[in-house]
Amino acid sequence: MGRGSMSQPSSPIKTRHGERNSIVLDDSDATEKRESRSESSSATLLEMDVIEEPRKLDYLDLEKQNGDGSRPKDKLGNTRARLTLWMTLNTVATVAIVFTNKAIFDDPSFRQSQVAFATFHLFVTALTLYILSRPFISLFVPSPMRLRPMLPLATTMCLNVIFQNLSLTYSSITFYQIARILFTPMVALINFLFYQKSIPRKAAYTLVPMCLGVFIISYYEPKSTAHPEAEQTSMLSVFLALTSVLIGSVYTVWIASYQRKFEMNGFQLLYNQAPIGGVMLMVLIPWTDKIPVVQEAPANKWMMILISGGLAALINLSQFFIIAGAGAVSSTVVGHVKTCAIVALGWIISRRPVTDRSAFGVIVAITSIVV
């Protein structure tokens, strides 16, 4: 998947400390009451790009002070070191999972296993969240949901994961990652059209170069034939990338809506979604996929699949600590670093010269998210 992460989208969410994370609603009446609560509005654009913060972990609390008002220097130094470590692991894992998944899908025998691959990642995510919610770790408290209200969101999640993988399969890594920059303007557009939510004028102006940069690279990439040794992007690649962005944006908006409606944080919501989505996709595998014979497929590809699952689990875990320890702003900065790293490495691996005309689109798009 694309970042299998599931990586998410893929998105961690901002919560207030002391919210109902510490309560599990097992009672059916309480559940019905919670699910019947009306939803009058969606989240703003800025709320789309972050996950609700889990409860603040004591050893991640950067503001804790000594009795005399000073901060404990040793503890603060350890906290910053741990936070830096988690940010580094998250960045490395996200970059690695993109290139690992690309290498897997470059093998023709695995290109027809898109649904099975997505199913594997969803179950890995579900298992990771289950372990993190157990009492001996207790990073968050599960909040059980009924199946019926979760089906639309789980279905959209499945489509989002599959189309991300398809986009990565049939696109260059650079184009795949640049196209994902469109998530921000697309979410803003959906919010404006369907929820009458607007963003500040200055923020709207920054979306223009984002769209312009993606348009330039979308126009020139399929036309670039001067360097046949470089991986080519076709019109199919553009279609899959834009479809992936559209589905992912709808999924992002729905996540914010579900969180408000059912008063759940991102980890609680994903805890409910992932196993449902995994079962839904598992049922489709016999009808949609052609699974490679174990003996015929290269052994290193099977190892890559296991590594991809491990990277997905690491991304989920590290994202939790980043949000809990530093908040959404630091998480956004880490996201920019990951985007720049993936685009730069993808361009180098593609062997395209800097003089390629699509390079201008890459520069415009990257500049728009950094500035």
PDB file of C-alpha atoms in Angstrom, residues 55-249:
ATOM      1  CA  ARG A  55      -3.575  10.342  25.995  1.00  0.00           C
ATOM      2  CA  LYS A  56      -0.403  12.180  26.932  1.00  0.00           C
ATOM      3  CA  LEU A  57       2.282   9.795  28.067  1.00  0.00           C
ATOM      4  CA  ASP A  58       4.119  10.960  31.183  1.00  0.00           C
ATOM      5  CA  TYR A  59       7.571  10.396  29.831  1.00  0.00           C
ATOM      6  CA  LEU A  60       6.655  12.306  26.674  1.00  0.00           C
ATOM      7  CA  ASP A  61       5.390  15.360  28.559  1.00  0.00           C
ATOM      8  CA  LEU A  62       7.761  18.129  27.513  1.00  0.00           C
ATOM      9  CA  GLU A  63       6.107  20.649  29.827  1.00  0.00           C
ATOM     10  CA  LYS A  64       6.501  18.773  33.122  1.00  0.00           C
ATOM     11  CA  GLN A  65       8.421  20.835  35.656  1.00  0.00           C
ATOM     12  CA  ASN A  66      10.248  20.403  38.931  1.00  0.00           C
ATOM     13  CA  GLY A  67       8.799  21.782  42.147  1.00  0.00           C
ATOM     14  CA  ASP A  68      10.796  25.003  41.742  1.00  0.00           C
ATOM     15  CA  GLY A  69       9.349  25.609  38.284  1.00  0.00           C
ATOM     16  CA  SER A  70      12.394  24.436  36.341  1.00  0.00           C
ATOM     17  CA  ARG A  71      12.299  21.591  33.894  1.00  0.00           C
ATOM     18  CA  PRO A  72      14.195  18.403  34.762  1.00  0.00           C
ATOM     19  CA  LYS A  73      17.098  18.661  32.331  1.00  0.00           C
ATOM     20  CA  ASP A  74      17.969  14.979  32.251  1.00  0.00           C
ATOM     21  CA  LYS A  75      14.394  13.946  31.663  1.00  0.00           C
ATOM     22  CA  LEU A  76      13.857  16.645  29.052  1.00  0.00           C
ATOM     23  CA  GLY A  77      16.983  15.531  27.230  1.00  0.00           C
ATOM     24  CA  ASN A  78      15.853  11.901  27.299  1.00  0.00           C
ATOM     25  CA  THR A  79      12.404  12.892  26.099  1.00  0.00           C
ATOM     26  CA  ARG A  80      13.763  14.838  23.158  1.00  0.00           C
ATOM     27  CA  ALA A  81      16.118  11.999  22.293  1.00  0.00           C
ATOM     28  CA  ARG A  82      13.235   9.506  22.306  1.00  0.00           C
ATOM     29  CA  LEU A  83      11.054  11.814  20.252  1.00  0.00           C
ATOM     30  CA  THR A  84      13.841  12.319  17.724  1.00  0.00           C
ATOM     31  CA  LEU A  85      14.274   8.555  17.559  1.00  0.00           C
ATOM     32  CA  TRP A  86      10.567   7.980  16.865  1.00  0.00           C
ATOM     33  CA  MET A  87      10.518  10.717  14.208  1.00  0.00           C
ATOM     34  CA  THR A  88      13.557   9.191  12.540  1.00  0.00           C
ATOM     35  CA  LEU A  89      12.058   5.694  12.622  1.00  0.00           C
ATOM     36  CA  ASN A  90       8.756   6.997  11.240  1.00  0.00           C
ATOM     37  CA  THR A  91      10.482   8.824   8.384  1.00  0.00           C
ATOM     38  CA  VAL A  92      12.731   5.900   7.483  1.00  0.00           C
ATOM     39  CA  ALA A  93       9.865   3.389   7.686  1.00  0.00           C
ATOM     40  CA  THR A  94       7.552   5.515   5.522  1.00  0.00           C
ATOM     41  CA  VAL A  95      10.185   6.041   2.838  1.00  0.00           C
ATOM     42  CA  ALA A  96      11.187   2.382   2.990  1.00  0.00           C
ATOM     43  CA  ILE A  97       7.634   1.041   2.676  1.00  0.00           C
ATOM     44  CA  VAL A  98       7.010   3.039  -0.509  1.00  0.00           C
ATOM     45  CA  PHE A  99      10.112   1.659  -2.197  1.00  0.00           C
ATOM     46  CA  THR A 100       9.532  -1.842  -0.806  1.00  0.00           C
ATOM     47  CA  ASN A 101       5.953  -1.964  -2.095  1.00  0.00           C
ATOM     48  CA  LYS A 102       7.082  -0.591  -5.458  1.00  0.00           C
ATOM     49  CA  ALA A 103       9.682  -3.356  -5.732  1.00  0.00           C
ATOM     50  CA  ILE A 104       7.016  -5.953  -4.906  1.00  0.00           C
ATOM     51  CA  PHE A 105       4.584  -4.682  -7.528  1.00  0.00           C
ATOM     52  CA  ASP A 106       7.308  -4.444 -10.174  1.00  0.00           C
ATOM     53  CA  ASP A 107       7.216  -8.249 -10.216  1.00  0.00           C
ATOM     54  CA  PRO A 108       4.460  -9.265 -12.701  1.00  0.00           C
ATOM     55  CA  SER A 109       3.484 -12.249 -10.531  1.00  0.00           C
ATOM     56  CA  PHE A 110       2.425  -9.907  -7.709  1.00  0.00           C
ATOM     57  CA  ARG A 111       0.689  -7.229  -9.779  1.00  0.00           C
ATOM     58  CA  GLN A 112      -2.464  -9.327  -9.823  1.00  0.00           C
ATOM     59  CA  SER A 113      -2.509  -9.675  -6.029  1.00  0.00           C
ATOM     60  CA  GLN A 114      -3.554  -6.154  -5.113  1.00  0.00           C
ATOM     61  CA  VAL A 115      -6.525  -7.144  -2.924  1.00  0.00           C
ATOM     62  CA  ALA A 116      -4.560  -9.845  -1.092  1.00  0.00           C
ATOM     63  CA  PHE A 117      -1.734  -7.406  -0.387  1.00  0.00           C
ATOM     64  CA  ALA A 118      -4.168  -4.806   0.969  1.00  0.00           C
ATOM     65  CA  THR A 119      -5.813  -7.497   3.111  1.00  0.00           C
ATOM     66  CA  PHE A 120      -2.455  -8.443   4.597  1.00  0.00           C
ATOM     67  CA  HIS A 121      -1.721  -4.833   5.533  1.00  0.00           C
ATOM     68  CA  LEU A 122      -5.125  -4.317   7.127  1.00  0.00           C
ATOM     69  CA  PHE A 123      -4.724  -7.402   9.291  1.00  0.00           C
ATOM     70  CA  VAL A 124      -1.214  -6.305  10.291  1.00  0.00           C
ATOM     71  CA  THR A 125      -2.661  -2.927  11.276  1.00  0.00           C
ATOM     72  CA  ALA A 126      -5.479  -4.589  13.233  1.00  0.00           C
ATOM     73  CA  LEU A 127      -3.009  -6.833  15.082  1.00  0.00           C
ATOM     74  CA  THR A 128      -0.714  -3.899  15.869  1.00  0.00           C
ATOM     75  CA  LEU A 129      -3.568  -1.833  17.314  1.00  0.00           C
ATOM     76  CA  TYR A 130      -4.850  -4.814  19.283  1.00  0.00           C
ATOM     77  CA  ILE A 131      -1.458  -5.277  20.943  1.00  0.00           C
ATOM     78  CA  LEU A 132      -1.122  -1.551  21.671  1.00  0.00           C
ATOM     79  CA  SER A 133      -4.537  -1.532  23.350  1.00  0.00           C
ATOM     80  CA  ARG A 134      -3.809  -4.446  25.710  1.00  0.00           C
ATOM     81  CA  PRO A 135      -3.561  -3.612  29.451  1.00  0.00           C
ATOM     82  CA  PHE A 136       0.157  -4.379  29.644  1.00  0.00           C
ATOM     83  CA  ILE A 137       0.763  -1.559  27.086  1.00  0.00           C
ATOM     84  CA  SER A 138      -2.482   0.436  27.155  1.00  0.00           C
ATOM     85  CA  LEU A 139      -1.553   3.174  24.696  1.00  0.00           C
ATOM     86  CA  PHE A 140      -5.253   3.628  23.989  1.00  0.00           C
ATOM     87  CA  VAL A 141      -8.525   2.097  25.146  1.00  0.00           C
ATOM     88  CA  PRO A 142     -10.701   0.368  22.499  1.00  0.00           C
ATOM     89  CA  SER A 143     -14.188   1.744  21.944  1.00  0.00           C
ATOM     90  CA  PRO A 144     -16.311  -1.015  20.342  1.00  0.00           C
ATOM     91  CA  MET A 145     -18.651  -0.056  17.508  1.00  0.00           C
ATOM     92  CA  ARG A 146     -21.520  -1.854  15.825  1.00  0.00           C
ATOM     93  CA  LEU A 147     -20.838  -3.337  12.398  1.00  0.00           C
ATOM     94  CA  ARG A 148     -23.496  -1.531  10.384  1.00  0.00           C
ATOM     95  CA  PRO A 149     -22.392   2.096  10.883  1.00  0.00           C
ATOM     96  CA  MET A 150     -18.767   1.101  10.248  1.00  0.00           C
ATOM     97  CA  LEU A 151     -19.392  -0.544   6.871  1.00  0.00           C
ATOM     98  CA  PRO A 152     -19.383   2.635   4.713  1.00  0.00           C
ATOM     99  CA  LEU A 153     -16.143   3.883   6.259  1.00  0.00           C
ATOM    100  CA  ALA A 154     -14.486   0.448   6.094  1.00  0.00           C
ATOM    101  CA  THR A 155     -15.484   0.126   2.418  1.00  0.00           C
ATOM    102  CA  THR A 156     -13.997   3.515   1.591  1.00  0.00           C
ATOM    103  CA  MET A 157     -10.837   2.581   3.481  1.00  0.00           C
ATOM    104  CA  CYS A 158     -10.479  -0.593   1.407  1.00  0.00           C
ATOM    105  CA  LEU A 159     -10.895   1.319  -1.860  1.00  0.00           C
ATOM    106  CA  ASN A 160      -8.388   3.889  -0.643  1.00  0.00           C
ATOM    107  CA  VAL A 161      -5.738   1.249   0.101  1.00  0.00           C
ATOM    108  CA  ILE A 162      -6.287  -0.626  -3.176  1.00  0.00           C
ATOM    109  CA  PHE A 163      -6.138   2.469  -5.381  1.00  0.00           C
ATOM    110  CA  GLN A 164      -3.040   3.712  -3.561  1.00  0.00           C
ATOM    111  CA  ASN A 165      -1.358   0.411  -4.381  1.00  0.00           C
ATOM    112  CA  LEU A 166      -2.561   0.526  -7.997  1.00  0.00           C
ATOM    113  CA  SER A 167      -1.266   4.077  -8.349  1.00  0.00           C
ATOM    114  CA  LEU A 168       2.122   3.034  -6.984  1.00  0.00           C
ATOM    115  CA  THR A 169       2.181  -0.024  -9.246  1.00  0.00           C
ATOM    116  CA  TYR A 170       1.623   1.841 -12.506  1.00  0.00           C
ATOM    117  CA  SER A 171       3.375   5.150 -11.736  1.00  0.00           C
ATOM    118  CA  SER A 172       6.875   6.310 -11.055  1.00  0.00           C
ATOM    119  CA  ILE A 173       7.534   6.827  -7.362  1.00  0.00           C
ATOM    120  CA  THR A 174       8.042  10.553  -7.913  1.00  0.00           C
ATOM    121  CA  PHE A 175       4.708  11.011  -9.664  1.00  0.00           C
ATOM    122  CA  TYR A 176       2.925   8.812  -7.118  1.00  0.00           C
ATOM    123  CA  GLN A 177       4.146  10.940  -4.227  1.00  0.00           C
ATOM    124  CA  ILE A 178       3.652  14.306  -5.941  1.00  0.00           C
ATOM    125  CA  ALA A 179       0.061  13.406  -6.849  1.00  0.00           C
ATOM    126  CA  ARG A 180      -0.669  12.776  -3.171  1.00  0.00           C
ATOM    127  CA  ILE A 181      -0.003  16.451  -2.480  1.00  0.00           C
ATOM    128  CA  LEU A 182      -3.445  17.041  -4.016  1.00  0.00           C
ATOM    129  CA  PHE A 183      -5.051  15.571  -0.891  1.00  0.00           C
ATOM    130  CA  THR A 184      -5.013  18.961   0.820  1.00  0.00           C
ATOM    131  CA  PRO A 185      -6.785  20.988  -1.927  1.00  0.00           C
ATOM    132  CA  MET A 186      -9.182  18.106  -2.626  1.00  0.00           C
ATOM    133  CA  VAL A 187     -10.233  17.860   1.024  1.00  0.00           C
ATOM    134  CA  ALA A 188     -10.704  21.637   1.088  1.00  0.00           C
ATOM    135  CA  LEU A 189     -12.906  21.419  -2.016  1.00  0.00           C
ATOM    136  CA  ILE A 190     -15.052  18.609  -0.603  1.00  0.00           C
ATOM    137  CA  ASN A 191     -15.493  20.499   2.650  1.00  0.00           C
ATOM    138  CA  PHE A 192     -16.513  23.626   0.765  1.00  0.00           C
ATOM    139  CA  LEU A 193     -18.968  21.924  -1.616  1.00  0.00           C
ATOM    140  CA  PHE A 194     -20.646  19.503   0.783  1.00  0.00           C
ATOM    141  CA  TYR A 195     -20.140  20.971   4.252  1.00  0.00           C
ATOM    142  CA  GLN A 196     -19.962  24.715   3.512  1.00  0.00           C
ATOM    143  CA  LYS A 197     -16.619  24.836   5.291  1.00  0.00           C
ATOM    144  CA  SER A 198     -14.139  27.394   4.010  1.00  0.00           C
ATOM    145  CA  ILE A 199     -10.477  28.045   4.701  1.00  0.00           C
ATOM    146  CA  PRO A 200      -8.677  31.393   5.121  1.00  0.00           C
ATOM    147  CA  ARG A 201      -7.955  33.263   1.897  1.00  0.00           C
ATOM    148  CA  LYS A 202      -4.190  33.075   2.396  1.00  0.00           C
ATOM    149  CA  ALA A 203      -4.390  29.310   2.922  1.00  0.00           C
ATOM    150  CA  ALA A 204      -6.435  28.999  -0.271  1.00  0.00           C
ATOM    151  CA  TYR A 205      -3.751  30.879  -2.223  1.00  0.00           C
ATOM    152  CA  THR A 206      -1.145  28.299  -1.196  1.00  0.00           C
ATOM    153  CA  LEU A 207      -3.254  25.567  -2.794  1.00  0.00           C
ATOM    154  CA  VAL A 208      -2.850  27.111  -6.253  1.00  0.00           C
ATOM    155  CA  PRO A 209       0.864  26.254  -6.715  1.00  0.00           C
ATOM    156  CA  MET A 210       0.168  22.757  -5.343  1.00  0.00           C
ATOM    157  CA  CYS A 211      -2.367  22.111  -8.078  1.00  0.00           C
ATOM    158  CA  LEU A 212      -0.203  23.827 -10.708  1.00  0.00           C
ATOM    159  CA  GLY A 213       2.822  21.698  -9.859  1.00  0.00           C
ATOM    160  CA  VAL A 214       0.843  18.456 -10.044  1.00  0.00           C
ATOM    161  CA  PHE A 215      -0.738  19.576 -13.342  1.00  0.00           C
ATOM    162  CA  ILE A 216       2.674  20.273 -14.875  1.00  0.00           C
ATOM    163  CA  ILE A 217       4.131  16.911 -13.909  1.00  0.00           C
ATOM    164  CA  SER A 218       0.898  15.135 -14.964  1.00  0.00           C
ATOM    165  CA  TYR A 219       1.157  16.778 -18.384  1.00  0.00           C
ATOM    166  CA  TYR A 220       4.838  16.199 -19.070  1.00  0.00           C
ATOM    167  CA  GLU A 221       5.448  12.799 -17.445  1.00  0.00           C
ATOM    168  CA  PRO A 222       3.384  10.773 -19.969  1.00  0.00           C
ATOM    169  CA  LYS A 223       4.976  12.740 -22.853  1.00  0.00           C
ATOM    170  CA  SER A 224       8.555  12.198 -21.715  1.00  0.00           C
ATOM    171  CA  THR A 225      10.175   9.763 -24.173  1.00  0.00           C
ATOM    172  CA  ALA A 226      13.625  11.281 -24.428  1.00  0.00           C
ATOM    173  CA  HIS A 227      14.958   8.937 -21.747  1.00  0.00           C
ATOM    174  CA  PRO A 228      13.587   5.436 -22.407  1.00  0.00           C
ATOM    175  CA  GLU A 229      15.667   3.962 -19.613  1.00  0.00           C
ATOM    176  CA  ALA A 230      13.646   5.972 -17.088  1.00  0.00           C
ATOM    177  CA  GLU A 231      10.374   4.603 -15.772  1.00  0.00           C
ATOM    178  CA  GLN A 232       7.473   6.059 -17.763  1.00  0.00           C
ATOM    179  CA  THR A 233       4.189   7.382 -16.433  1.00  0.00           C
ATOM    180  CA  SER A 234       1.152   6.728 -18.655  1.00  0.00           C
ATOM    181  CA  MET A 235      -2.304   8.258 -18.796  1.00  0.00           C
ATOM    182  CA  LEU A 236      -3.458   5.193 -16.849  1.00  0.00           C
ATOM    183  CA  SER A 237      -1.019   6.225 -14.124  1.00  0.00           C
ATOM    184  CA  VAL A 238      -2.513   9.711 -14.041  1.00  0.00           C
ATOM    185  CA  PHE A 239      -6.056   8.319 -13.875  1.00  0.00           C
ATOM    186  CA  LEU A 240      -5.223   5.915 -11.039  1.00  0.00           C
ATOM    187  CA  ALA A 241      -3.358   8.607  -9.102  1.00  0.00           C
ATOM    188  CA  LEU A 242      -6.205  11.127  -9.356  1.00  0.00           C
ATOM    189  CA  THR A 243      -8.783   8.465  -8.484  1.00  0.00           C
ATOM    190  CA  SER A 244      -6.697   7.495  -5.471  1.00  0.00           C
ATOM    191  CA  VAL A 245      -6.575  11.129  -4.362  1.00  0.00           C
ATOM    192  CA  LEU A 246     -10.350  11.525  -4.752  1.00  0.00           C
ATOM    193  CA  ILE A 247     -11.160   8.377  -2.768  1.00  0.00           C
ATOM    194  CA  GLY A 248      -8.537   9.173  -0.147  1.00  0.00           C
ATOM    195  CA  SER A 249      -9.928  12.679   0.289  1.00  0.00           C
TER     196      SER A 249
END
